[in-house]
Short mmCIF file of C-alpha atoms in Angstrom, two decimals:
data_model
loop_
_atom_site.label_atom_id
_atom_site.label_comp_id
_atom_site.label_asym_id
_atom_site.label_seq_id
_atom_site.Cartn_x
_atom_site.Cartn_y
_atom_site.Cartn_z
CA UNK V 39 -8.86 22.05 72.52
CA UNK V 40 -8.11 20.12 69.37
CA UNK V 41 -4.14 21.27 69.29
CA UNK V 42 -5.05 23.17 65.57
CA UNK V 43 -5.51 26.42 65.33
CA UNK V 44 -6.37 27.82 61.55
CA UNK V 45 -5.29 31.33 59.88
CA UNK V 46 -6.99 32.53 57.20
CA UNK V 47 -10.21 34.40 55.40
CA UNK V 48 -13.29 34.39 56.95
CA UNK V 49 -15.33 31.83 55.49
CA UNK V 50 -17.74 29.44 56.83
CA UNK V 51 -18.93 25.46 56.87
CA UNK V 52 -21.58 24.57 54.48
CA UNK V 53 -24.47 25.49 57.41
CA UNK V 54 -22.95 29.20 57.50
CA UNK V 55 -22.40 29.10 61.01
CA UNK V 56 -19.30 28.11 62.24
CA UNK V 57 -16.05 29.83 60.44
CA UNK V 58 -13.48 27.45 58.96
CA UNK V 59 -10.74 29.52 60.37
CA UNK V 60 -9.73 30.60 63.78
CA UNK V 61 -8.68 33.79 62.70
CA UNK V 62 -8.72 36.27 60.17
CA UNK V 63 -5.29 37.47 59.19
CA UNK V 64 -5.94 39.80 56.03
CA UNK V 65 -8.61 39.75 53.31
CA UNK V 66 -7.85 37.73 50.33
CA UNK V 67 -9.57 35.50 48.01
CA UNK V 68 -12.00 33.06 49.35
CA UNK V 69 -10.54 30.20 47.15
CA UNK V 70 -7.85 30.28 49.56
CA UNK V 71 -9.13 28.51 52.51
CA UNK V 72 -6.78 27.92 54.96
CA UNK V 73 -3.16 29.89 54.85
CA UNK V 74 -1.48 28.01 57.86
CA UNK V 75 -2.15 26.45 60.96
CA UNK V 76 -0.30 26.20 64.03
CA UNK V 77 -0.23 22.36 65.51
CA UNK V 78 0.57 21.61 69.77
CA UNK V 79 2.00 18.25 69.79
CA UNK V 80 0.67 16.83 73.01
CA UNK V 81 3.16 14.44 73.08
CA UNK V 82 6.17 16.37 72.34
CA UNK V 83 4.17 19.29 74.08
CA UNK V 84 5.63 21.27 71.35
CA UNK V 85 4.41 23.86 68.98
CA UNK V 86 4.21 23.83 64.97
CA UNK V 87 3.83 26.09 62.20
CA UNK V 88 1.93 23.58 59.48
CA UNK V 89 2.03 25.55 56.02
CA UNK V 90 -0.96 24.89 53.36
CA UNK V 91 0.97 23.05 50.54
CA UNK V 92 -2.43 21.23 49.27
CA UNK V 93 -2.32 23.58 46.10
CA UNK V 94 1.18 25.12 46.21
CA UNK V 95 0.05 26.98 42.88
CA UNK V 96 -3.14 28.56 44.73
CA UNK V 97 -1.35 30.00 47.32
CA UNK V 98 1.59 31.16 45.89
CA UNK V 99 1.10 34.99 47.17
CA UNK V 100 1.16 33.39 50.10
CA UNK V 101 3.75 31.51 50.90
CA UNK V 102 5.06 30.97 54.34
CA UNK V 103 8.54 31.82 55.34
CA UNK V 104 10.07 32.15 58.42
CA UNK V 105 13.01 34.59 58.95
CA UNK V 106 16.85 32.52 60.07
CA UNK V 107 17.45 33.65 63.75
CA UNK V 108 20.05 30.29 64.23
CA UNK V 109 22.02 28.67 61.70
CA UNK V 110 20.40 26.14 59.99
CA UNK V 111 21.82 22.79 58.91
CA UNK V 112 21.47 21.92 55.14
CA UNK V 113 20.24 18.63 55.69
CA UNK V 114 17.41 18.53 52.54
CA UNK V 115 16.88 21.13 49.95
CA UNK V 116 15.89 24.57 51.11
CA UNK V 117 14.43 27.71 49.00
CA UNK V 118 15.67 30.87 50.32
CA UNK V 119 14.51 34.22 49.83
CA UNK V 120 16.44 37.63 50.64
CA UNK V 121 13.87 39.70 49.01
CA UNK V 122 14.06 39.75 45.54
CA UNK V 123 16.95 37.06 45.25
CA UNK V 124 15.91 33.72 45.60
CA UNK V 125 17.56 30.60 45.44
CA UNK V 126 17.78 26.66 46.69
CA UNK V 127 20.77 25.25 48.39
CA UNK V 128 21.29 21.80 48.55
CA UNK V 129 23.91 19.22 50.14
CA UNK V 130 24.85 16.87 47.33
CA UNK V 131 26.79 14.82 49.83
CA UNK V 132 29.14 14.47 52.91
CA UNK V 133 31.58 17.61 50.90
CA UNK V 134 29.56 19.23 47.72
CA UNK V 135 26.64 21.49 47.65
CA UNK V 136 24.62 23.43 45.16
CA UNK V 137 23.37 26.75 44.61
CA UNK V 138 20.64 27.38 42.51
CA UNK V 139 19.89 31.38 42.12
CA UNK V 140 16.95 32.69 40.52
CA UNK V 141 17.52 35.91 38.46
CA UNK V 142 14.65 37.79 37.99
CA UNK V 143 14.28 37.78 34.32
CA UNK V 144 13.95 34.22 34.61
CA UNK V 145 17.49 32.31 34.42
CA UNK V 146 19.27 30.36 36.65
CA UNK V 147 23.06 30.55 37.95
CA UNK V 148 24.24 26.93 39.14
CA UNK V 149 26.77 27.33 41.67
CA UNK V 150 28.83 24.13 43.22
CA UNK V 151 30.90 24.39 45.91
CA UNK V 152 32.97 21.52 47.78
CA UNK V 153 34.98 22.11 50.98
CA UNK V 154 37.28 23.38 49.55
CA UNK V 155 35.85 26.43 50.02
CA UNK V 156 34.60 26.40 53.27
CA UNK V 157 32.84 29.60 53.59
CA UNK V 158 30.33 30.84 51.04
CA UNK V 159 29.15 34.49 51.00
CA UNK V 160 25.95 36.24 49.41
CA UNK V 161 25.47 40.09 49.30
CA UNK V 162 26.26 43.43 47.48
CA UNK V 163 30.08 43.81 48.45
CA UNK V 164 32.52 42.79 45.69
CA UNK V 165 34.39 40.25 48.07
CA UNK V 166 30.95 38.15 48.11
CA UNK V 167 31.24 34.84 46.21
CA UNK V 168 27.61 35.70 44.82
CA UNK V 169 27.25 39.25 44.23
CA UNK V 170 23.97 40.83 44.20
CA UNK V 171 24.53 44.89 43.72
CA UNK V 172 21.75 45.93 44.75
CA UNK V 173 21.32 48.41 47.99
CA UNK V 174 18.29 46.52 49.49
CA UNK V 175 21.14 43.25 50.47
CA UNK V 176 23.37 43.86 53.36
CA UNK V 177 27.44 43.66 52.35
CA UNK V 178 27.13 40.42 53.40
CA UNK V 179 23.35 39.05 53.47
CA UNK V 180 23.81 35.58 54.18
CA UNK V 181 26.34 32.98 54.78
CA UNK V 182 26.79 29.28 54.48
CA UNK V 183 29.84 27.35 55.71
CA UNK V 184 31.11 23.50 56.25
CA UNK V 185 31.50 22.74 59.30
CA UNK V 186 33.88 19.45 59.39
CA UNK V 187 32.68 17.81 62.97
CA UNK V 188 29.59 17.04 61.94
CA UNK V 189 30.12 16.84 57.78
CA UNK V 190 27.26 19.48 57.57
CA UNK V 191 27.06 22.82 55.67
CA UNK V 192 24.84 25.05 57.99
CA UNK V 193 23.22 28.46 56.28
CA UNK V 194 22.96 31.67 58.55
CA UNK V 195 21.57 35.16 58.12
CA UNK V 196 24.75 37.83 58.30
CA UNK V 197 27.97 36.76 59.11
CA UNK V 198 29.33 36.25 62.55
CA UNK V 199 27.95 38.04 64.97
CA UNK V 200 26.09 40.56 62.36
CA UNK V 201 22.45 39.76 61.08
CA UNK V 202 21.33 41.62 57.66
CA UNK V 203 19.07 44.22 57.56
CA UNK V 204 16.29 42.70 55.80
CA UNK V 205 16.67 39.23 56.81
CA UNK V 206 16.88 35.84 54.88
CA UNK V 207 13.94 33.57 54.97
CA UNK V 208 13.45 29.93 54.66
CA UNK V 209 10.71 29.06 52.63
CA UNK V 210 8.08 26.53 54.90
CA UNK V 211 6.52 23.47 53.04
CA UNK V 212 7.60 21.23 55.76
CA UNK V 213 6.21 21.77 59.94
CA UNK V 214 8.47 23.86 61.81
CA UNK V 215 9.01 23.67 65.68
CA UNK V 216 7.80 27.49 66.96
CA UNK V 217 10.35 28.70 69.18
CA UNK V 218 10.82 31.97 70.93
CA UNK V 219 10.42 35.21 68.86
CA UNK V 220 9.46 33.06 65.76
CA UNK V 221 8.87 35.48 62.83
CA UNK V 222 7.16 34.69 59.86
CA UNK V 223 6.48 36.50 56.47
CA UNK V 224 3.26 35.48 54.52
CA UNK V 225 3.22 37.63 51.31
CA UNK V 226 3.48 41.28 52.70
CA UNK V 227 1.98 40.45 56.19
CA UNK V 228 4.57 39.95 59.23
CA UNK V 229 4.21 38.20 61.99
CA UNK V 230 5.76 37.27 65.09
CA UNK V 231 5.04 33.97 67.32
CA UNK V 232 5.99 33.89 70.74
CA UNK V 233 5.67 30.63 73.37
CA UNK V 234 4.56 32.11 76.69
#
């Protein structure tokens, strides 16, 4: 009735009656209040995913991602995860944009690309511009090209026509409109949103 519905542990108010949460999604540590909520805009009669970013550090097993079904504009800095690659992409401005990829003993590869190069690839095949050889990333995982219209370097999962096989996920601190077949990954746990 309020437009808010919470996910998280079950834990109550201070009269031990009424839960804080709507629902239970998996059993974790009590510290952790609230995981997400999802938001209905009565205005915009829409529905968002709202992330818990209070304590970023708190949560961290459980960050919310959501997996790329539609390529995605680069309009602000995004953190991407394909599994165990991670990295932030970045348009510097109307032609540049930068990489960042996290290793996982702890460095960082800076990557800059201009238009120049108007197709970026990420994935295990040698042809990749960023080569991760590792069997769990598709040939090709993700892509990211410039399209000139619109000045805009847009991010998709696959190439073409073909998707990956494990996905790649945008990491949420931001709301995100729910659309049809929205899937989510919070730490291990899967989900899947659907407007009906």
């Amino acid at each position: 009735y309020d437009g808010l519905t919470k996910f998280g542990p079950v834990i109550y108010n201070n009269d031990n009656k009424n839960p804080i949460n709507d629902f239970q999604i998996f059993s974790i540590e009590k510290s952790i209040q609230t995981i997400f909520m999802i938001k209905y805009d009565f205005n915009k009669r829409k529905y968002y995913l709202i992330p818990n970013i209070n304590n970023p550090k708190e949560i961290h097993d459980f960050n919310t991602f959501i997996k790329l079904e539609k390529d995605l504009p680069i309009k602000q800095k995004y953190n991407i995860s394909l599994g165990k690659a991670n990295f932030s992409v970045e348009q510097i401005n109307n032609y540049s944009l930068e990489l960042k990829l996290y290793l996982d003993n702890g460095e960082i590869e800076l990557y800059l690309f201009d238009t120049k190069k108007n197709l970026i690839t990420i994935g295990r095949s040698k042809t990749c511009d960023i080569i991760l050889p590792s069997l769990e990333y598709s040939r090709i995982h993700t892509s990211i090209y410039y399209n000139k219209k619109d000045q805009t370097w847009y991010i998709k999962d696959g190439i073409g026509d073909k998707k990956s096989m494990n996905g790649t996920w945008l990491f949420i601190n931001f709301p995100w409109e729910i659309s049809y077949n929205t899937k989510m990954r919070i730490g291990k746990n899967l989900l899947e949103l659907n407007l009906i």
